[in-house]
Amino acid sequence: MATANTPNFAEIDPEVKNIIDKETWRQFTGLELIASENLTSQATMEANGSILTNKYSKGLPNARYYSGNKYIDELEILCCKQALQAFNLDPAKWGVNVQPYLGSVSHLPTFLRLLSSISFPQSHAKYTSFAALTALTQPNDRLMGLGLPDGGHLTHGYYPRDWDYAELKKTATKEGAWLIADIAHTSGLIAAQELNNPFEYCDVVTTTTHKTLRGPCAGLIFRKDLENAADLEKCVNDAVFPACQGGPHNNTIAAIATSLLQVSKREFKLYAKQVIANARALAASLVSHGYKLQTDGTDNHLVLWDLRPIGLTGSKVEKGCNLMGITINKNTVSGDASAQVPSGIRLGTSALTSRNMKEEDIKVVADFLHRTVQLSLLLQKEAGSKLLKDFVRVATVPQEGLEGYKQVKQLRDKVVVFASQWPLPGVDVQTLTKPEGIHDCAGTGGKDLDFMSPLFRFWFFFIKRRFNDQVLTSLDTGIDYNHPTLGGGIGSNFLVIGSYDFVGDAYDGSNTSTPDSNPHDNCQGHGTHIAGIISALPGNNFNITGVAYGAKLNAYRVFLDARARLPKTVGLSSNYGNDILNLSLGGADGWAAFSAVVASRLANLGKIIAIAAGNDGTDGSWYSSSSGNAHDTISVASVDK
C-alpha cells in the first residue's frame, strides 16, 4: 500500500538487495567474455526498471484487449520506428514486431509460421494452433540447421566470420525457399554497417537485443512486405501473441527503444568498430601464444578457441577461468563427437568494449587467458585424473606439496586489480564497496585483495579513463626512457614524448647544476619506478602493467635539486602541453611554501596535480607537508594496516 514514508529496496528486502550488490561486484571485479552477453547503458536500465512494468497490454497498438494503453501504444509504435531506423530500413518495405520476450521466442515462431501458415510453392496447408510442434508442421516437413558440434546452437548458430547473404539468396531462390537470417549475435555490428547486410537479401530477420545491440534481454522479428505473402505480417504477429507468449513487457519495450536510439548514434558505430578490432586483437594474441582457432580468426565479436591440441576440455578451461574471475563458456568445435563434452571455448569482446577497453587492453586479457590455460594444465596434472571434480578440488583446496592452489590465488588477484580499473556502465564504481557475503576470491579461499587505494583510484579513474588523450608530467629523478616497459625510446612514437633535465648529470647536491635536454634517470631510479606505475605497457618480461598503461609522459628531472627547482619546474612544465602533473616528492619537514602556492595556482588554471602527502609518517597519518598541502590538488598517501 502507498504510504508517505515507503521503505526503500534495501529495507524491504535486504537479501535480494545483497544478491544484486554481489552480482554488481562480480561484474566490476571480473572480466566478461561470454559472446552472448553485454553491458547495457544506465538509460536502458532506467527504462527497464520504470513504472511501465505496471501495465498489461495484450494485443497490438490500437488493438488491445484492455483499455488504458494510450501511452503504451505510443511507446510500441516509437520502438518499432526506432528499430527500423537503427537498421536503415524503409518502413514502406519492412515491418517489425518488438514484443518477443527472448531470442528463442523470436526465432521459433517465425520458423514454424513460415512452415505452417504461408503458402509455399509446395502448397503447405495453414495451421493456427501452436499446441504442439507436430501439429504445426506437415508430416515429413524438415527444418534444416547445423548440429551442435558443427556450429549449431540451442536456437541459432554461431560463426566467427561474416556471411555471404547474396550467395545464400541464390540458393534460396533456386529452391523456392524463404531466406531467414538469425542475426542475434551480430545485429549491433550489422546496424553499425560493419558487417554484410542481410536485409538486402532476406525475407525475415530475427535477432536478440542484448548482445551486440547492448539492449535488454528481448527479441525482434523483422519481416519484409512481399507480394506473394500478404499474410506474413499477421502470421508473425499471431506467432508471438497468442501462440508463444502473453502480453508484452512494456518496461522492456521502453528499454529496447532507448537502446535502439543509441544504436543510431555515431558513438555506437565507433563502439561496434572497436568491438571487432578488439576481437581481432584477442584472436591474434592467442595465435601468437601458439593456440588454434576455428577459422583462424574472426570478422565479428567472437572467437572460437579449439583446445584439442593442448589436451584440455572446454569444461575445465571454463571452470579455471571462472576461478580467476574470467567468465567464458565452453563450446563445441567442428569435429566434436558430443556437445556434452565440448573441446573448445567461445570468447566475445562486446562486454569488455562496453567497459572502454581497446586493443592494448585486450592483449592483457589474452595474456590472462594464456596463463589460465597453462595453470589449468598444471591443475590437471596435480589432480591425478581427468575428472572435473578433482580439477576443482586441487584448484580450491590447499594441499601440501602442490602449487596450483597458490597460483590460482595469485592470478585471481591480478585479474581483480586489472578488471577493477575499468568503468562499469550504470554503476558509480568510485563509490562501490564490497558487499557482505563475498568472503574470498572466486571460492579459492584466499584473502581479498585491497586494490582500491587512493593512488590507484586517482591514476585510473582520473587519468586513463577521464583524461585518456592528455599528457602526463613526471617531476622526479628523470626517466629511463630506454626501459622496454616504457617503449624503449623517446619521442612521439614512444611513451616518453618530451623531456628536460633541470639539474644535469654531474650535479651531486654540492656543486652547481648544469641543465640539459636529456632527462635520463641516472641517479636513483625513482622516476622510472613512478613512470612504470603509471604507463608501463602490458605483456612484458617483468610481469608488470601500469595502472594507466600507454599514457604519454613528459619527463622533467629535478632531483637532487628539487627544493630549489620545483617552483620554476612546475611553472615551466605546465606551459608545454602538460595537462596532468605528478610530484612524488616532499618530506615530513615540509618544503618551501611557495611550491604549494605555485601548485595551487596551476590547479586553479585547470591543471590536474597529484602530490605526495609528505612521503613520511613521522608526524602522524593526518599530517601533510608542503607541497602536498596545496589547495585544489590531489594529495596521495598510503597507510600500513
CSV table of C-alpha atoms in Angstrom, one decimal, residues 166 219 298 393 474:
chain,number,residue,atom,x,y,z
A,166,ALA,CA,23.9,-12.9,-51.7
A,219,GLY,CA,13.9,-10.2,-29.3
A,298,THR,CA,37.3,-13.6,-36.7
A,393,ARG,CA,39.5,-29.7,-5.7
A,474,SER,CA,56.6,13.4,-14.1
